[in-house]
Amino acid sequence: MGSVELVLGVIGAVATVIGTGIQVRDRFPRRRRTPVAPPTVEPPADSGGAYDAFVSYAAADARTALALATRLRAEGLRVFLAEWIGPGLVEALEKETALRTSANGLLVFSGTTMNDAAIRDEYAALLQRVHSGGRRFIPVLVDDVELPPFAEIRRPVDLRNPDSASYDQNLTALVRAIRPRSDAT
């Protein structure tokens, strides 16, 4: 009996230390990477409420996603990026609305993408939109990674080399793919 109580006491102490560590960790600000540009709030979508593209990304890829979304907006596309959600809005509701009203879903794939539970949910929702509404899902490679099976069967856009001619060509192809038909030239 003594050794069982000792083991339970040690397990309880370890759990207490871990719980205290988590509480203390949450009180300190986390180090963040400097964004490419200062975060801006995305203007509301047009009166139809639709976006041309919903950009999904893991927190570790925020800088890359911001650069991509900024370039797409510079091409005149209406882009949803979670970082652009305005103050006072509920992030989950804004994401859900944007996902429902976006013509295309882009998922930035890096080494950390599928380790993020929220991104796995967005991945599933993007795939559901493809099957239920004829929307397009486009994997965007930013690292050398193996894509999950349902992303792998789609032709990805390779944006792994930002300062190359192939990056610009692939970005141009992405813009053409997601530009609304009435805007195509």
GROMACS .gro file of C-alpha atoms in nm:
model
  185
    1MET     CA    1   0.000   0.000   0.000
    2GLY     CA    2   0.282   0.242   0.080
    3SER     CA    3   0.438   0.222  -0.265
    4VAL     CA    4   0.100   0.273  -0.437
    5GLU     CA    5   0.036   0.584  -0.227
    6LEU     CA    6   0.387   0.707  -0.305
    7VAL     CA    7   0.332   0.662  -0.681
    8LEU     CA    8  -0.005   0.839  -0.665
    9GLY     CA    9   0.153   1.119  -0.463
   10VAL     CA   10   0.429   1.163  -0.723
   11ILE     CA   11   0.175   1.162  -1.009
   12GLY     CA   12  -0.033   1.424  -0.825
   13ALA     CA   13   0.273   1.642  -0.765
   14VAL     CA   14   0.379   1.621  -1.130
   15ALA     CA   15   0.027   1.712  -1.245
   16THR     CA   16   0.026   2.012  -1.010
   17VAL     CA   17   0.363   2.133  -1.140
   18ILE     CA   18   0.249   2.096  -1.503
   19GLY     CA   19  -0.079   2.277  -1.434
   20THR     CA   20   0.100   2.560  -1.255
   21GLY     CA   21   0.351   2.586  -1.540
   22ILE     CA   22   0.071   2.620  -1.794
   23GLN     CA   23  -0.101   2.891  -1.586
   24VAL     CA   24   0.225   3.085  -1.544
   25ARG     CA   25   0.318   3.047  -1.912
   26ASP     CA   26  -0.015   3.198  -2.020
   27ARG     CA   27   0.056   3.512  -1.817
   28PHE     CA   28   0.367   3.602  -2.015
   29PRO     CA   29   0.352   3.745  -2.367
   30ARG     CA   30   0.477   3.510  -2.634
   31ARG     CA   31   0.751   3.610  -2.872
   32ARG     CA   32   0.609   3.680  -3.213
   33ARG     CA   33   0.775   3.712  -3.547
   34THR     CA   34   0.770   4.056  -3.699
   35PRO     CA   35   0.500   4.057  -3.969
   36VAL     CA   36   0.584   4.144  -4.329
   37ALA     CA   37   0.369   4.455  -4.298
   38PRO     CA   38   0.174   4.595  -4.005
   39PRO     CA   39  -0.148   4.397  -3.967
   40THR     CA   40  -0.442   4.572  -4.123
   41VAL     CA   41  -0.808   4.504  -4.086
   42GLU     CA   42  -0.959   4.363  -4.403
   43PRO     CA   43  -1.230   4.589  -4.539
   44PRO     CA   44  -1.572   4.427  -4.539
   45ALA     CA   45  -1.654   4.216  -4.841
   46ASP     CA   46  -1.865   4.375  -5.112
   47SER     CA   47  -2.242   4.395  -5.080
   48GLY     CA   48  -2.267   4.032  -5.195
   49GLY     CA   49  -2.053   3.934  -4.897
   50ALA     CA   50  -1.836   3.703  -5.106
   51TYR     CA   51  -1.461   3.651  -5.110
   52ASP     CA   52  -1.260   3.524  -5.403
   53ALA     CA   53  -1.031   3.331  -5.170
   54PHE     CA   54  -1.023   3.206  -4.811
   55VAL     CA   55  -0.661   3.163  -4.700
   56SER     CA   56  -0.614   2.898  -4.432
   57TYR     CA   57  -0.279   2.873  -4.251
   58ALA     CA   58  -0.117   2.753  -3.931
   59ALA     CA   59  -0.003   3.017  -3.683
   60ALA     CA   60   0.360   2.940  -3.766
   61ASP     CA   61   0.289   3.041  -4.127
   62ALA     CA   62   0.120   3.373  -4.052
   63ARG     CA   63   0.395   3.579  -4.214
   64THR     CA   64   0.387   3.370  -4.533
   65ALA     CA   65   0.007   3.378  -4.546
   66LEU     CA   66   0.005   3.755  -4.496
   67ALA     CA   67   0.251   3.801  -4.784
   68LEU     CA   68   0.039   3.576  -5.009
   69ALA     CA   69  -0.291   3.742  -4.919
   70THR     CA   70  -0.140   4.088  -4.966
   71ARG     CA   71  -0.019   3.994  -5.315
   72LEU     CA   72  -0.359   3.850  -5.405
   73ARG     CA   73  -0.532   4.170  -5.288
   74ALA     CA   74  -0.287   4.374  -5.496
   75GLU     CA   75  -0.422   4.179  -5.794
   76GLY     CA   76  -0.772   4.306  -5.713
   77LEU     CA   77  -0.898   3.988  -5.547
   78ARG     CA   78  -1.118   3.985  -5.238
   79VAL     CA   79  -0.925   3.777  -4.985
   80PHE     CA   80  -1.015   3.656  -4.637
   81LEU     CA   81  -0.727   3.622  -4.392
   82ALA     CA   82  -0.794   3.558  -4.021
   83GLU     CA   83  -0.533   3.818  -3.926
   84TRP     CA   84  -0.751   4.084  -4.089
   85ILE     CA   85  -1.052   4.019  -3.865
   86GLY     CA   86  -1.148   4.350  -3.705
   87PRO     CA   87  -1.161   4.432  -3.335
   88GLY     CA   88  -1.474   4.324  -3.152
   89LEU     CA   89  -1.560   4.046  -3.397
   90VAL     CA   90  -1.574   3.676  -3.309
   91GLU     CA   91  -1.296   3.501  -3.499
   92ALA     CA   92  -1.467   3.162  -3.530
   93LEU     CA   93  -1.789   3.319  -3.663
   94GLU     CA   94  -1.602   3.542  -3.908
   95LYS     CA   95  -1.403   3.244  -4.037
   96GLU     CA   96  -1.719   3.036  -4.075
   97THR     CA   97  -1.899   3.311  -4.268
   98ALA     CA   98  -1.597   3.374  -4.490
   99LEU     CA   99  -1.554   3.005  -4.558
  100ARG     CA  100  -1.919   2.974  -4.656
  101THR     CA  101  -1.903   3.275  -4.892
  102SER     CA  102  -1.559   3.220  -5.049
  103ALA     CA  103  -1.539   3.089  -5.402
  104ASN     CA  104  -1.199   2.929  -5.342
  105GLY     CA  105  -1.013   2.782  -5.048
  106LEU     CA  106  -0.635   2.805  -5.027
  107LEU     CA  107  -0.448   2.608  -4.763
  108VAL     CA  108  -0.085   2.701  -4.698
  109PHE     CA  109   0.107   2.376  -4.646
  110SER     CA  110   0.428   2.377  -4.444
  111GLY     CA  111   0.586   2.137  -4.199
  112THR     CA  112   0.354   2.257  -3.921
  113THR     CA  113   0.022   2.276  -4.105
  114MET     CA  114  -0.137   1.944  -4.021
  115ASN     CA  115  -0.014   1.957  -3.659
  116ASP     CA  116  -0.266   2.234  -3.590
  117ALA     CA  117  -0.611   2.099  -3.491
  118ALA     CA  118  -0.792   2.414  -3.607
  119ILE     CA  119  -0.628   2.389  -3.949
  120ARG     CA  120  -0.726   2.023  -3.978
  121ASP     CA  121  -1.087   2.138  -3.921
  122GLU     CA  122  -1.050   2.408  -4.187
  123TYR     CA  123  -0.900   2.148  -4.423
  124ALA     CA  124  -1.204   1.926  -4.372
  125ALA     CA  125  -1.441   2.220  -4.423
  126LEU     CA  126  -1.259   2.327  -4.741
  127LEU     CA  127  -1.291   1.974  -4.879
  128GLN     CA  128  -1.659   1.962  -4.784
  129ARG     CA  129  -1.715   2.286  -4.978
  130VAL     CA  130  -1.559   2.125  -5.286
  131HIS     CA  131  -1.799   1.833  -5.272
  132SER     CA  132  -2.113   2.020  -5.177
  133GLY     CA  133  -2.084   2.344  -5.368
  134GLY     CA  134  -1.844   2.307  -5.656
  135ARG     CA  135  -1.590   2.537  -5.492
  136ARG     CA  136  -1.220   2.502  -5.562
  137PHE     CA  137  -0.963   2.387  -5.304
  138ILE     CA  138  -0.602   2.473  -5.386
  139PRO     CA  139  -0.309   2.344  -5.181
  140VAL     CA  140  -0.030   2.605  -5.161
  141LEU     CA  141   0.314   2.458  -5.094
  142VAL     CA  142   0.553   2.679  -4.899
  143ASP     CA  143   0.779   2.398  -4.769
  144ASP     CA  144   0.888   2.057  -4.893
  145VAL     CA  145   0.611   1.852  -4.733
  146GLU     CA  146   0.407   1.547  -4.811
  147LEU     CA  147   0.049   1.650  -4.869
  148PRO     CA  148  -0.238   1.463  -4.703
  149PRO     CA  149  -0.424   1.232  -4.944
  150PHE     CA  150  -0.713   1.461  -5.043
  151ALA     CA  151  -0.479   1.754  -5.101
  152GLU     CA  152  -0.230   1.536  -5.287
  153ILE     CA  153  -0.483   1.449  -5.558
  154ARG     CA  154  -0.515   1.818  -5.646
  155ARG     CA  155  -0.261   2.017  -5.841
  156PRO     CA  156  -0.087   2.237  -5.583
  157VAL     CA  157   0.060   2.581  -5.636
  158ASP     CA  158   0.432   2.578  -5.560
  159LEU     CA  159   0.535   2.893  -5.374
  160ARG     CA  160   0.841   2.748  -5.203
  161ASN     CA  161   1.093   2.992  -5.357
  162PRO     CA  162   0.962   3.348  -5.301
  163ASP     CA  163   1.245   3.525  -5.485
  164SER     CA  164   1.233   3.319  -5.804
  165ALA     CA  165   1.077   3.349  -6.147
  166SER     CA  166   0.884   3.026  -6.086
  167TYR     CA  167   0.723   3.185  -5.779
  168ASP     CA  168   0.594   3.476  -5.987
  169GLN     CA  169   0.472   3.240  -6.261
  170ASN     CA  170   0.295   3.017  -6.012
  171LEU     CA  171   0.141   3.315  -5.833
  172THR     CA  172   0.013   3.445  -6.168
  173ALA     CA  173  -0.140   3.102  -6.238
  174LEU     CA  174  -0.303   3.108  -5.892
  175VAL     CA  175  -0.452   3.452  -5.957
  176ARG     CA  176  -0.594   3.330  -6.290
  177ALA     CA  177  -0.742   3.023  -6.123
  178ILE     CA  178  -0.926   3.217  -5.853
  179ARG     CA  179  -1.019   3.534  -6.041
  180PRO     CA  180  -1.396   3.552  -6.094
  181ARG     CA  181  -1.492   3.463  -6.450
  182SER     CA  182  -1.651   3.804  -6.513
  183ASP     CA  183  -1.319   3.972  -6.415
  184ALA     CA  184  -1.099   3.747  -6.631
  185THR     CA  185  -0.918   3.915  -6.912
   0.00000   0.00000   0.00000
